[in-house]
CSV table of C-alpha atoms in Angstrom, one decimal:
chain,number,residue,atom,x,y,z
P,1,UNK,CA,-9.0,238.0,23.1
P,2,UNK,CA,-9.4,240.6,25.7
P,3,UNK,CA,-5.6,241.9,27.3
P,4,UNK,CA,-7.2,242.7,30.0
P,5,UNK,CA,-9.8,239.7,31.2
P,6,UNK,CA,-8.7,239.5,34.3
P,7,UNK,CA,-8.7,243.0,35.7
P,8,UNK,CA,-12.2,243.1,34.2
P,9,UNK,CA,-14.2,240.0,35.7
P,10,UNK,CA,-12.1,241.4,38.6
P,11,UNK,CA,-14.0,244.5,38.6
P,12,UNK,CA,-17.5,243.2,37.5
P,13,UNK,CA,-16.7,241.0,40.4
P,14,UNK,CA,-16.8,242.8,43.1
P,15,UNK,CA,-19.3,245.9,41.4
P,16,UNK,CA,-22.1,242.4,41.1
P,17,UNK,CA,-21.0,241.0,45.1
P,18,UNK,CA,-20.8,244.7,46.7
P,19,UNK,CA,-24.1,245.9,45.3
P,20,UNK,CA,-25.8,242.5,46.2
P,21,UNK,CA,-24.2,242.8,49.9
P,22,UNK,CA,-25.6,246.5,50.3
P,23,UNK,CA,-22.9,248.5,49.7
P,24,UNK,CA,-23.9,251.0,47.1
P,25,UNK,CA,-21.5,253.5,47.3
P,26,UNK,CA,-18.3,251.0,47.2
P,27,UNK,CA,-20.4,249.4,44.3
P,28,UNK,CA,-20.8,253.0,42.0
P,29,UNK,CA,-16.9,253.3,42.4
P,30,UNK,CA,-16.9,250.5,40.1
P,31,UNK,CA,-18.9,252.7,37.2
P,32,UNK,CA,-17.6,255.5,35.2
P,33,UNK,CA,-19.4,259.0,35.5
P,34,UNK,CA,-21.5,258.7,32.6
P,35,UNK,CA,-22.0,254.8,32.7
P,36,UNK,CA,-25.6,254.2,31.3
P,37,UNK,CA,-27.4,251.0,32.3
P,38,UNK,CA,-30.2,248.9,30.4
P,39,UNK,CA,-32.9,246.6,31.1
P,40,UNK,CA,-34.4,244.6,32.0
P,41,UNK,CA,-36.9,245.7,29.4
P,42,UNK,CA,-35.6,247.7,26.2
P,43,UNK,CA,-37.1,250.9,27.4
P,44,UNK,CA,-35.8,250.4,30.2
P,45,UNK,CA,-32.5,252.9,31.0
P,46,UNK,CA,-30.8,254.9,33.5
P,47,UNK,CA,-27.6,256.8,34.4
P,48,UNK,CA,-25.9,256.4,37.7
P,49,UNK,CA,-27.8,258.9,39.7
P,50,UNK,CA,-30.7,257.0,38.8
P,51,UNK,CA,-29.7,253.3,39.0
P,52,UNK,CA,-28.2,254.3,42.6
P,53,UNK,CA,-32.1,255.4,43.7
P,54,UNK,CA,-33.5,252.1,41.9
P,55,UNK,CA,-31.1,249.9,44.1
P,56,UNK,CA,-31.7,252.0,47.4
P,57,UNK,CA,-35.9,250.8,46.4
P,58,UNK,CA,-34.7,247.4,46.0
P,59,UNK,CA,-32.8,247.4,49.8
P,60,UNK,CA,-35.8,248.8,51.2
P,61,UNK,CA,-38.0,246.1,49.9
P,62,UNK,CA,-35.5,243.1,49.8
P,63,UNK,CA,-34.0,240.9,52.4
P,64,UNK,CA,-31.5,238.5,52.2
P,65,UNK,CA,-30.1,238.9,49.0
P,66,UNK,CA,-28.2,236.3,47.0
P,67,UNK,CA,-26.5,236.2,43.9
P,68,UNK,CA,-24.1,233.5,42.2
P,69,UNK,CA,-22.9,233.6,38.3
P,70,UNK,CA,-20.1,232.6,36.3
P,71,UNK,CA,-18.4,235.4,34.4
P,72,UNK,CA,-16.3,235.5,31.2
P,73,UNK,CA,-14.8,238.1,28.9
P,74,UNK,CA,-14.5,239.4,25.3
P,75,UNK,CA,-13.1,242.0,23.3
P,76,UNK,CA,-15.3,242.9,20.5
P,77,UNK,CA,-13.2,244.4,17.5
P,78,UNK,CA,-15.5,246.8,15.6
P,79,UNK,CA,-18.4,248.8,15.2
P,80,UNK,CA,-20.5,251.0,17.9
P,81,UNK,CA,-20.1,248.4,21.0
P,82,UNK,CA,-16.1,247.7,20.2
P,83,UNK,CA,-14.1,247.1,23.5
P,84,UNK,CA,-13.8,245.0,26.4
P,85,UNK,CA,-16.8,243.4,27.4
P,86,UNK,CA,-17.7,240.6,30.4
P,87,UNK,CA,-20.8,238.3,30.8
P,88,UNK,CA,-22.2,237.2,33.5
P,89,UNK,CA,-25.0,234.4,33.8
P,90,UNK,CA,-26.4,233.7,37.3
P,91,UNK,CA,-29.2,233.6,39.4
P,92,UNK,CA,-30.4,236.4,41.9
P,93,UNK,CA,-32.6,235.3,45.4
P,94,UNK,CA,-34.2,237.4,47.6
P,95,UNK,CA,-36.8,237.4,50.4
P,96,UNK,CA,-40.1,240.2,50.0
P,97,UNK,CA,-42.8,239.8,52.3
P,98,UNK,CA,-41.7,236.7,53.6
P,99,UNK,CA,-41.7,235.4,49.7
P,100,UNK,CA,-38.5,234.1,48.5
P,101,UNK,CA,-37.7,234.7,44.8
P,102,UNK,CA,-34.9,233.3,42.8
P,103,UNK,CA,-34.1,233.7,39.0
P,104,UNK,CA,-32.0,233.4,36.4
P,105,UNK,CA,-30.0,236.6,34.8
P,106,UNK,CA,-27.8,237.5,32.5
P,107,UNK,CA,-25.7,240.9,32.1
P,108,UNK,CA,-23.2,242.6,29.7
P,109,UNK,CA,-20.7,245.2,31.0
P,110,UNK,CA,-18.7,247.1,29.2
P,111,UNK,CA,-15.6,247.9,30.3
P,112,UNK,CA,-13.5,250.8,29.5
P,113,UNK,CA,-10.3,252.7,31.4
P,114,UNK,CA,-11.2,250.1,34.5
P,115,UNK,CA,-14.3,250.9,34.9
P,116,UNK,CA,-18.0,249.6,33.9
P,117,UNK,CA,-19.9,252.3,31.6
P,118,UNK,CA,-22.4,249.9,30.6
P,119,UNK,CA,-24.7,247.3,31.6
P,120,UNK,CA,-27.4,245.8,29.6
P,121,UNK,CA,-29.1,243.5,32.0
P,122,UNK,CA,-32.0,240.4,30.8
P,123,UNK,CA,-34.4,238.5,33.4
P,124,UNK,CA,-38.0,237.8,33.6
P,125,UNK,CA,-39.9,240.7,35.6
P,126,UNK,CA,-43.4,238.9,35.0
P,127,UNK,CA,-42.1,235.8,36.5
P,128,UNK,CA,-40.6,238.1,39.8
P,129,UNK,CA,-44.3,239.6,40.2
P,130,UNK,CA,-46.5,236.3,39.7
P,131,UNK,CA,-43.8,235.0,42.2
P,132,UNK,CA,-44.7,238.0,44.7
P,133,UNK,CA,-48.3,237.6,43.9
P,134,UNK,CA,-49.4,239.9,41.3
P,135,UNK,CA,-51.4,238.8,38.6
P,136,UNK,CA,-51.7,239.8,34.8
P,137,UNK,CA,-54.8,240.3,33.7
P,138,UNK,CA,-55.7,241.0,29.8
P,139,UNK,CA,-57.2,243.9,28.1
P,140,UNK,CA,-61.1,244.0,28.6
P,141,UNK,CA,-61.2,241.3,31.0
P,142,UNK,CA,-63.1,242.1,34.6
């Protein structure tokens, strides 16, 4: 049971719809100093400074950007990720290069003292690139 759910999807609320809308300074008043996000991949890190520059590359390259989820919360009791934690599950669209692209996602925040001071993020990059145009190709092949 987390004592404060509501003040929490509250926050991841508006962080998720202000940084989709464009807004990133209203949305980085929503993380703490030292927040560290993850993901999508699991080397995949960065502190504030540098998720801000990621998302100023995304609204460079992205138009019309959508995103819908469902949020819930949890408290977890013990152990190195104890505390107040909300999920979100959702999907993400945008328009590159007159390509629209929509997927699934799912993201943990952490919540402590009101604000988010971590995010571990999941979604499928290959499917995002293929979708844009990319291709994979194997080792050795031509």
């Amino acid at each position: 049971n987390n004592p404060t759910a509501e003040a929490d999807i509250k926050t991841v609320t508006e962080f998720t719809n202000t940084l989709v809308a464009g807004d990133l300074d209203k949305a980085k008043s929503y993380l703490a100093d030292k927040c560290m996000t993850y993901g999508p991949g699991p080397a995949d890190s960065a502190g504030v400074a540098e998720f801000a520059e990621h998302w100023k590359g995304n609204y460079k390259m992205e138009s019309d950007r959508k995103v819908s989820f469902v949020a819930e919360t949890f408290n977890v009791k013990t152990g190195g990720l104890a505390g107040h934690w909300v999920a979100t599950w959702g999907d993400y669209t945008f328009t590159s290069n007159g390509i629209t692209v929509k997927f699934p996602y799912h993201c943990a925040y952490h919540i402590a003292d009101g604000k988010i001071d971590i995010s571990r993020i999941y979604y499928d990059q290959l499917y995002i690139f293929q979708k844009l145009g990319y291709t994979l190709t194997p080792p050795g092949s031509k």
